[in-house]
mmCIF file of C-alpha atoms in Angstrom:
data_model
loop_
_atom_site.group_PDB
_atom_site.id
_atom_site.type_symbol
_atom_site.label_atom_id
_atom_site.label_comp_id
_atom_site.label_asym_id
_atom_site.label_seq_id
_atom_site.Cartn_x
_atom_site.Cartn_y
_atom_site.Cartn_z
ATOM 1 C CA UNK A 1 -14.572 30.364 -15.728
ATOM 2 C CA UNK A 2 -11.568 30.351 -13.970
ATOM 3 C CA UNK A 3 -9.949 26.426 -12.738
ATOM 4 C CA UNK A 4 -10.544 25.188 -9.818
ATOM 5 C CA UNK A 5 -8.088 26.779 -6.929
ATOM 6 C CA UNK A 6 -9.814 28.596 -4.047
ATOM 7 C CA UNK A 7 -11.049 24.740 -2.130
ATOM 8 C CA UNK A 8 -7.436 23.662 -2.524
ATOM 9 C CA UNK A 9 -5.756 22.293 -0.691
ATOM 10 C CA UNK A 10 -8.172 19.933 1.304
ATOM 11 C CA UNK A 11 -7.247 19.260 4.507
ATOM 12 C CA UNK A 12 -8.860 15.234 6.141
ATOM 13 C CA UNK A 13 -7.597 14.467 9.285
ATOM 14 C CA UNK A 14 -7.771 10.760 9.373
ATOM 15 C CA UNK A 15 -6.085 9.029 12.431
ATOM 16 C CA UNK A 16 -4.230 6.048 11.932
ATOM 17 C CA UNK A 17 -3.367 3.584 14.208
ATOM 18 C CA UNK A 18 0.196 1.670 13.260
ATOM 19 C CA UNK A 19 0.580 -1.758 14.668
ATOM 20 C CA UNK A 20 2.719 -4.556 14.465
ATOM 21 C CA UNK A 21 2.225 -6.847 11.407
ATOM 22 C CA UNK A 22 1.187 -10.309 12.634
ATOM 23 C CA UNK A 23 -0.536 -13.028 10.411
ATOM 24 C CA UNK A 24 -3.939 -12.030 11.708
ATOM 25 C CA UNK A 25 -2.742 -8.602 10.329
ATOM 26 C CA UNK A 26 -1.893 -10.054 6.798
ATOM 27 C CA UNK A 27 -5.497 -11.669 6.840
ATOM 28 C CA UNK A 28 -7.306 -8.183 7.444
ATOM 29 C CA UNK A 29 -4.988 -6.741 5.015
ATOM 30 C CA UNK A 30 -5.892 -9.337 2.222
ATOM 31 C CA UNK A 31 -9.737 -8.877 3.407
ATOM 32 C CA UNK A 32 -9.959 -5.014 3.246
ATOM 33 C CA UNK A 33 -9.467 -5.565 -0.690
ATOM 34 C CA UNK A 34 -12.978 -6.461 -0.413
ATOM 35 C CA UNK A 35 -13.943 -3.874 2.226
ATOM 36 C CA UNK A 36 -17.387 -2.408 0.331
ATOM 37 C CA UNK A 37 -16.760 1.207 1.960
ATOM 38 C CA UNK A 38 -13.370 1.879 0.590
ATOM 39 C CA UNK A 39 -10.274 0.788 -1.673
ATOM 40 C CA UNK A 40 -10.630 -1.581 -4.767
ATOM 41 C CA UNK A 41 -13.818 -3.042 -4.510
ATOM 42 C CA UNK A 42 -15.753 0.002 -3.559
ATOM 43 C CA UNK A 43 -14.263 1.561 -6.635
ATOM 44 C CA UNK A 44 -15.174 -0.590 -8.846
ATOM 45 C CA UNK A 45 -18.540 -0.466 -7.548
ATOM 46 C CA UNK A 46 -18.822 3.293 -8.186
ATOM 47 C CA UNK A 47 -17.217 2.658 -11.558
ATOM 48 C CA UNK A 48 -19.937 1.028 -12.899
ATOM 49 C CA UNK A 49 -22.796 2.450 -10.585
ATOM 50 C CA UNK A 50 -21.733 5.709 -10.185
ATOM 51 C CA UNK A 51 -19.326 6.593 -11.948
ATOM 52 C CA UNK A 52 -19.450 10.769 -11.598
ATOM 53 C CA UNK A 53 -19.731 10.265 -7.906
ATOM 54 C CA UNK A 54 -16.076 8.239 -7.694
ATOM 55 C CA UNK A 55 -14.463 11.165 -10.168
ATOM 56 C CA UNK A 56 -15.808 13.886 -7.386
ATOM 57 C CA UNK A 57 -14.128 11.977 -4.675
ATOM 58 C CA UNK A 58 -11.321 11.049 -5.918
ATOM 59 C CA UNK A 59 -10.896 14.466 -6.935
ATOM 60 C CA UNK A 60 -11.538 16.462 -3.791
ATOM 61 C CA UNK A 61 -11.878 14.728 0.265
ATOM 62 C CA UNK A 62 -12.845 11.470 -0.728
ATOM 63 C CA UNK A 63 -9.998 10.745 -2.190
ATOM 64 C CA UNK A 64 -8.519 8.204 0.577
ATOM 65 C CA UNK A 65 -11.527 6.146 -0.333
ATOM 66 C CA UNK A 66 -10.797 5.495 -3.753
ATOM 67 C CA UNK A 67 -8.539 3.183 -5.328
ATOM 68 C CA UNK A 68 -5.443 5.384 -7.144
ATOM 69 C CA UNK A 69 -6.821 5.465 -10.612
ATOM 70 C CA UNK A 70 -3.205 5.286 -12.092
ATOM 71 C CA UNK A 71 -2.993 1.201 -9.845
ATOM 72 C CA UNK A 72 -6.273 0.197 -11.133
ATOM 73 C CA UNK A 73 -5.514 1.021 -14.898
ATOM 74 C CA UNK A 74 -2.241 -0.797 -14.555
ATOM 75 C CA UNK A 75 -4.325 -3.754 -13.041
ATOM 76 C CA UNK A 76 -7.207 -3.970 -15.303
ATOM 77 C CA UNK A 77 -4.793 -3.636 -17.810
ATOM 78 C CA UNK A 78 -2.545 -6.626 -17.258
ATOM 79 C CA UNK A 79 -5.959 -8.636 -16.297
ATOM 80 C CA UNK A 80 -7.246 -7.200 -19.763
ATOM 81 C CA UNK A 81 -4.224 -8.883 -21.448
ATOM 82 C CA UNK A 82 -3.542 -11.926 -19.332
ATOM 83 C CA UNK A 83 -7.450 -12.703 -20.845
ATOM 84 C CA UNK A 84 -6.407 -11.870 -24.481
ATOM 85 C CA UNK A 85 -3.469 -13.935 -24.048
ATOM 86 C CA UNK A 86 -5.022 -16.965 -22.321
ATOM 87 C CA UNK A 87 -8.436 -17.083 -24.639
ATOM 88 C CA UNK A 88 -5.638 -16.804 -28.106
ATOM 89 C CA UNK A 89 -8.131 -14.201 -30.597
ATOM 90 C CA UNK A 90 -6.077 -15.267 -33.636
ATOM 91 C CA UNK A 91 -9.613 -14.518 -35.811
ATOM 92 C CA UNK A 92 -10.000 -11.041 -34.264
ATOM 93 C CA UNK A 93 -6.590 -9.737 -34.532
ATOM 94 C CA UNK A 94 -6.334 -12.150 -38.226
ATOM 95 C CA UNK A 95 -9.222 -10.524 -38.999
ATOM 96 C CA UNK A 96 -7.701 -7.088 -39.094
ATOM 97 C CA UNK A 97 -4.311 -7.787 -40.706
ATOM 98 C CA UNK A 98 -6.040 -8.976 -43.609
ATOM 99 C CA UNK A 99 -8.028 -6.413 -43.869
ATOM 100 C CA UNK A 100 -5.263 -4.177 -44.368
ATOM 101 C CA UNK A 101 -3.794 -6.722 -46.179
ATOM 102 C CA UNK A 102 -6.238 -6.508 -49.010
ATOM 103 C CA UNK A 103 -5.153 -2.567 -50.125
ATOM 104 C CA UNK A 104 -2.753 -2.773 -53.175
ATOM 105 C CA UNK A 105 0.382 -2.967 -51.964
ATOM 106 C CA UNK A 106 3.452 -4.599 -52.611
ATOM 107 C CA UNK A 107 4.447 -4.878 -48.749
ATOM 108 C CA UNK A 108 1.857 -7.716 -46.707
ATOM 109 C CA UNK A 109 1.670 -7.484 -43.521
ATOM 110 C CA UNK A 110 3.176 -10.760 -41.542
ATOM 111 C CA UNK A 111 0.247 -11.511 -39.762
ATOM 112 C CA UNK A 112 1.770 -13.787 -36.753
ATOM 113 C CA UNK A 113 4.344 -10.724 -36.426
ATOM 114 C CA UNK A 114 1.347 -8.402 -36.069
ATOM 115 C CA UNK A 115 -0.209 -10.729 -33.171
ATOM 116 C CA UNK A 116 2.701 -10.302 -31.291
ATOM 117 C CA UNK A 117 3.842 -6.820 -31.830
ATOM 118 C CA UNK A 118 -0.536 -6.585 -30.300
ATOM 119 C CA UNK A 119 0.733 -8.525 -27.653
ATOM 120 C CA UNK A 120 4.154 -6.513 -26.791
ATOM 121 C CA UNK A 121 2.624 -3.485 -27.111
ATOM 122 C CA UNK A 122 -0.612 -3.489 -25.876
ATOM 123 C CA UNK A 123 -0.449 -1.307 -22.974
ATOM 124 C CA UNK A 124 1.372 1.431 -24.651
ATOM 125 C CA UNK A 125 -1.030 1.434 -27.868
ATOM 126 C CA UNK A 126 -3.951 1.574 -24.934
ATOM 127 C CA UNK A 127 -2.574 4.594 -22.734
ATOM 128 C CA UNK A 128 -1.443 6.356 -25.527
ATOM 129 C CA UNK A 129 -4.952 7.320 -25.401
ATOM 130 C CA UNK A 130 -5.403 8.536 -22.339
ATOM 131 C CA UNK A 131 -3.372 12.067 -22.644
ATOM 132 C CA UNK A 132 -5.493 12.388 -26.168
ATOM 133 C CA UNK A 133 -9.051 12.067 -25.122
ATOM 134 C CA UNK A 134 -7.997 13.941 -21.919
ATOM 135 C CA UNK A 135 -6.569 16.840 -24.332
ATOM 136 C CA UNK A 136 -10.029 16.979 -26.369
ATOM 137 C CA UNK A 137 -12.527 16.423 -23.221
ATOM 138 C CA UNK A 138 -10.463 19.301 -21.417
ATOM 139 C CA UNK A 139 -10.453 21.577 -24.261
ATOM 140 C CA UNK A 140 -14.187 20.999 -25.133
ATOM 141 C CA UNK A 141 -15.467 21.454 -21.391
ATOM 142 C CA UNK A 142 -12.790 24.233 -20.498
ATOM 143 C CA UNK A 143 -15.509 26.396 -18.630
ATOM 144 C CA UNK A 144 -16.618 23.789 -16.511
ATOM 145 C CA UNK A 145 -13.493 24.438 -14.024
ATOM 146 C CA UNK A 146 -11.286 21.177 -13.978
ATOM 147 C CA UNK A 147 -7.606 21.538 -15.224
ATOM 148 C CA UNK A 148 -6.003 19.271 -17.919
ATOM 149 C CA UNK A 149 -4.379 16.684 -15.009
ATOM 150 C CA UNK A 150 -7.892 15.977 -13.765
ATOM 151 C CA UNK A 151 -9.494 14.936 -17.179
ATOM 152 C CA UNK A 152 -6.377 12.688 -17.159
ATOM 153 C CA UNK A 153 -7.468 11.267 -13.852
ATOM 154 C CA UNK A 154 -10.964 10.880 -15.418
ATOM 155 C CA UNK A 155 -9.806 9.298 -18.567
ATOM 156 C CA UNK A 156 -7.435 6.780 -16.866
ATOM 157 C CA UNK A 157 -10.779 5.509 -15.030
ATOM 158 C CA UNK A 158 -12.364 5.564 -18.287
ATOM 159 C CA UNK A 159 -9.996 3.438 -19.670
ATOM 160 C CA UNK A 160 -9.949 0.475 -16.733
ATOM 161 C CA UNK A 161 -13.235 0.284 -17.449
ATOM 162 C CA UNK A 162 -13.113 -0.200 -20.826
ATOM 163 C CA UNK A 163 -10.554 -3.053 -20.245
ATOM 164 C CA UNK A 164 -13.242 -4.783 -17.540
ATOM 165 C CA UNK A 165 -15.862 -4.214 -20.343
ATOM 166 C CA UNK A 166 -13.608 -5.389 -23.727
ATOM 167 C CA UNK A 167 -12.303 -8.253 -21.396
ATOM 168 C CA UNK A 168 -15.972 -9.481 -20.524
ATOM 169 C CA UNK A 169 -17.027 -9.218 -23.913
ATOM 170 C CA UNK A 170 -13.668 -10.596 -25.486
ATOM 171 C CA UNK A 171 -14.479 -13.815 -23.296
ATOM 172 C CA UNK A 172 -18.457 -14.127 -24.386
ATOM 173 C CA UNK A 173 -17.547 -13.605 -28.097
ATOM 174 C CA UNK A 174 -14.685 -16.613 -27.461
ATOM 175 C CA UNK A 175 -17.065 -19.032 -25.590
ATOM 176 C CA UNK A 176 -20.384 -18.148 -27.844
ATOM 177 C CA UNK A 177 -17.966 -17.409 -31.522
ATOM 178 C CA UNK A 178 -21.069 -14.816 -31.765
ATOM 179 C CA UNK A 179 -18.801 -11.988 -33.637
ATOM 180 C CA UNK A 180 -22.323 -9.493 -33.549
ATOM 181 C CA UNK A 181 -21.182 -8.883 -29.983
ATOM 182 C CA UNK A 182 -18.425 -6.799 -31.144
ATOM 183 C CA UNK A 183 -20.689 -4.414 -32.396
ATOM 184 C CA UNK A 184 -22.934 -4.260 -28.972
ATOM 185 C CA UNK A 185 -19.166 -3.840 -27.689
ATOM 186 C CA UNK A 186 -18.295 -0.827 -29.530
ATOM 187 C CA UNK A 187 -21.740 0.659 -28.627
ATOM 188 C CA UNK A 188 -21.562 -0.813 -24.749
ATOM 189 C CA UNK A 189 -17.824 1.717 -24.718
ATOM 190 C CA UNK A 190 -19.333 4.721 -26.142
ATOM 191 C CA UNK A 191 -22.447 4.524 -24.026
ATOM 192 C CA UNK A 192 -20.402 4.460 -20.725
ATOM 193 C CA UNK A 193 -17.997 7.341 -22.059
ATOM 194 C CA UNK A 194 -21.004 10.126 -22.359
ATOM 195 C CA UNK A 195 -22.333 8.216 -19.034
ATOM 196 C CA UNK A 196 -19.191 8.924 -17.108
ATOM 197 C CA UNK A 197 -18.786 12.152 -18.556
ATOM 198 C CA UNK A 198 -22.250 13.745 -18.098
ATOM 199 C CA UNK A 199 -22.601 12.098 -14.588
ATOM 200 C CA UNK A 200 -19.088 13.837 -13.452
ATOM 201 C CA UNK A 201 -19.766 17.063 -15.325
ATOM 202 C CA UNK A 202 -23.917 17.056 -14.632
ATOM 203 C CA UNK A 203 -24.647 19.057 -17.987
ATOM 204 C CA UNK A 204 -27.137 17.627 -20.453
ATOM 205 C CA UNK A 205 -28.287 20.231 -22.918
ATOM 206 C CA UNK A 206 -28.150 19.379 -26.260
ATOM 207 C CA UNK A 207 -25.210 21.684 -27.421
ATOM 208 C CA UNK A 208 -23.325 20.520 -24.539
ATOM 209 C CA UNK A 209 -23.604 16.420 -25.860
ATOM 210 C CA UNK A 210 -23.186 18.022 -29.354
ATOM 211 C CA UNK A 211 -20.064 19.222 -28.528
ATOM 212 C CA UNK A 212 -18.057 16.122 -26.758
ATOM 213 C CA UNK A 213 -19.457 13.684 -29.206
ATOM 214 C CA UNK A 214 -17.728 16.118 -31.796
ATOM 215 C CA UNK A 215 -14.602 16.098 -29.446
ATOM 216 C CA UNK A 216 -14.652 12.313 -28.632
ATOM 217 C CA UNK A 217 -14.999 11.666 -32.822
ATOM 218 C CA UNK A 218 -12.113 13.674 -33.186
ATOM 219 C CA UNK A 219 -10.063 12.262 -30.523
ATOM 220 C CA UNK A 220 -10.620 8.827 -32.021
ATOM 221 C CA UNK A 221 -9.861 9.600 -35.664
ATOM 222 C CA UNK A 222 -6.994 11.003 -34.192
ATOM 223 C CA UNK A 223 -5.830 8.225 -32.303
ATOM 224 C CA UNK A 224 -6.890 5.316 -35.423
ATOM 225 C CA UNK A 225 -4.373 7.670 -37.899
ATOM 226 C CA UNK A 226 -1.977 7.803 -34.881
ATOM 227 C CA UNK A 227 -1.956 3.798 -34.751
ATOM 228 C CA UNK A 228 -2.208 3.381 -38.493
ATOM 229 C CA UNK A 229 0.939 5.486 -38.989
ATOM 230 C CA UNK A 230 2.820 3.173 -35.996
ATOM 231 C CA UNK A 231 1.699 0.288 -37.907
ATOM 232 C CA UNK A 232 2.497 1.502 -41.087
ATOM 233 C CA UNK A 233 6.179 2.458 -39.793
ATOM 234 C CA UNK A 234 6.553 -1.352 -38.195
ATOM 235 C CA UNK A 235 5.564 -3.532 -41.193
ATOM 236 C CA UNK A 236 6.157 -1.597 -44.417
ATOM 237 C CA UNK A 237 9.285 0.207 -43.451
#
């Protein structure tokens, strides 16, 4: 099936009004944030309601309604590591360099260096991601019509909302030192990843969820190895 061309461009003629900014005008500005009908708060509302409904907005007329997917990565992301930063998850991220620590090696890894190069790097390591899983979902669901840039789209709203969700859980696994919620993490992310995608795609046969959980595996070994290897170039160089 050929891409998606013949509805492009959409044309939305929305009249706007430009007046001059008083303070009553910086008030409504700082209160349409929360406006329920458009722009950040409505998005994250479809995010986590509705999530195939906000990708087929933002995608074709609707998209003046939506927050730009690109701003709300770049927000959830700094909120996502403002959190890590505040609640300190020495065990978690302790955890893991001594795991790797424990393979026969002559090099150890340094794990205070490790927290911070986490900590510099964070957002980078996280969107890295992005262009992957949009490669594999694009290649695996070419006939469904939408080019590579609009998986990316899809993917970058995928990945705010797996900040909100890490950061919520991040927080409960700090205040309750329950580590078992990790694991109802993990499964909590890949739950709302076939959500998203068979509520923006609408196909549920069996071959069809077959086929991106085979694409989404590979995409993630992928992107571990990709790590791995930038680890393995930063502390045993």
């Amino acid at each position: 099936m050929p891409e998606q061309k013949s509805e492009y461009p959409i044309k939305v003629t929305d009249e706007r009004l430009i007046k001059r900014i008083t303070i009553m005008g910086v008030f409504s500005d700082v209160f349409s944030m929360f406006n329920i009908e458009r722009g950040l708060v409505y998005t994250l509302k479809l995010l986590f309601s509705k999530p195939g409904v906000l990708l087929n907005l933002y995608l074709k007329e609707g998209r003046y309604l939506i927050f730009n997917s690109f701003r709300l990565l770049i927000l959830t992301t700094a909120i996502s590591l403002l959190a890590m930063r505040l609640i300190s998850p020495e065990d978690f991220l302790r955890g893991f360099a001594e795991g790797m620590n424990n393979y026969d090696s002559p090099d150890q890894i340094d794990i205070l260096e490790y927290e911070a190069w986490i900590s510099d790097w964070y957002n980078l390591i996280l969107w890295t991601a992005i262009p992957l899983y949009a490669l594999f979902s694009y290649l695996f669901n070419r006939k469904q019509g939408y080019n590579y840039a609009e998986h990316v789209v899809m993917q970058s709203f995928h990945m705010s909302a797996l900040n909100i969700i890490t950061t919520i859980f991040v927080v409960l696994v700090t205040l309750s030192n329950e580590v078992w919620l990790m694991s109802v993490m993990l499964m909590a992310l890949v739950v709302y990843y076939f959500w998203m995608l068979l509520a923006w795609l609408k196909r549920y046969s069996f071959w069809f969820i077959f086929k991106n959980v085979l694409g989404y595996v590979i995409a993630n070994l992928l992107y571990l190895i990709g790590v791995g290897v930038a680890v393995a170039l930063v502390f045993y160089e």
